[in-house]
């Protein structure tokens, strides 16, 4: 999110009462930034190939229907990994032919639905291929069908997000003994199997390693097609995985940089023989989101200054539980929404949950925060405010997309209403409190 637009949005959020003592947390999404990222992604691949490319946004990164609709209008499809994500994509108006279903644990019902709709499916393992054998034999489908492979090229700096390690749960491990030959055989036995899919990881993965994973899938496609004597594999799904710079406002690496590295490292991928699918998520939305929260109290403990805010583990789960891998930048504003100024003082920025580790930042140099001030957790547009964690039954915040008009005014659109206490009670079985007392 551009800093000047963020500052304008924070002031407007205060002026328009999106953030009040009664609603002390709000999430803001910069719509101009989202559109710019989508356009940059399309341009990045258009700059290296004339082949058809489906950019399928990874719904898991921001499972909010209006956001998916916006991306759909910007020319993106959807990559889904559950019945819920598929329902969200369809509610956003994404056509079945622009949806890709990936998951390591698809049920027979999920597969039947996808094949009935004509949604592309990437099988994860031989047992799933056997299920597809029966389904394809039982009813014709227009769904493009593929197989996910694990190139086993190694991991990045965040183990939990490295999906190309020797023991990854995803796909067929290509370097296991005999696996490659079995994959080739699987394609030769199934003329309807026409795609290869790979995704080596995301945050923490260096670009050369991502390129190596794509190269492995491309080389396998060439081997399969040579063995088949025809172009059986006609599409490569290269996943997503572009990491995000969470340290500054600099957008690096870019989709254009990655596309150029792919073109240099896997030139045959872009010569027009293969259609392409990408599955970017975090790199499209992370920079355009901000979680804004009121400072309720300030205190000192053991000579450490602490600002107690209303944003913590419920909106920044990854940062709270793994701060080394997911550090967040914090910006400080006064109660009117103006940037807080003054000498930087080391402070902890704490959340409201009842455990000691509920911290957005530790010993962070910031202008001295005061009760009523605002803190902004930056770069939270993906995997943060859309993924509420119900610790302490904390209320899920409202999400607001914003546009800055030419005259400097800010228009907000409600993406998701703030949760109410009544809704929390209803979700917790409040409609039938005596059910466990019955014989």
mmCIF file of C-alpha atoms in Angstrom, residues 17 45 92 161 188 201 213 224 253 282 320 352 354 405:
data_model
loop_
_atom_site.group_PDB
_atom_site.id
_atom_site.type_symbol
_atom_site.label_atom_id
_atom_site.label_comp_id
_atom_site.label_asym_id
_atom_site.label_seq_id
_atom_site.Cartn_x
_atom_site.Cartn_y
_atom_site.Cartn_z
ATOM 1 C CA UNK A 17 -16.166 6.254 12.461
ATOM 2 C CA UNK A 45 3.798 -12.872 -18.213
ATOM 3 C CA UNK A 92 -17.843 -14.166 -6.730
ATOM 4 C CA UNK A 161 5.730 -23.304 3.597
ATOM 5 C CA UNK A 188 0.520 -42.996 -21.086
ATOM 6 C CA UNK A 201 6.688 -23.125 -1.711
ATOM 7 C CA UNK A 213 10.967 -26.494 -9.474
ATOM 8 C CA UNK A 224 5.974 -37.593 -21.173
ATOM 9 C CA UNK A 253 10.852 -9.227 -5.940
ATOM 10 C CA UNK A 282 0.150 -13.404 -1.034
ATOM 11 C CA UNK A 320 2.095 -14.050 17.111
ATOM 12 C CA UNK A 352 -5.790 -8.254 23.811
ATOM 13 C CA UNK A 354 -4.983 -13.669 27.492
ATOM 14 C CA UNK A 405 -10.645 10.111 -5.050
#
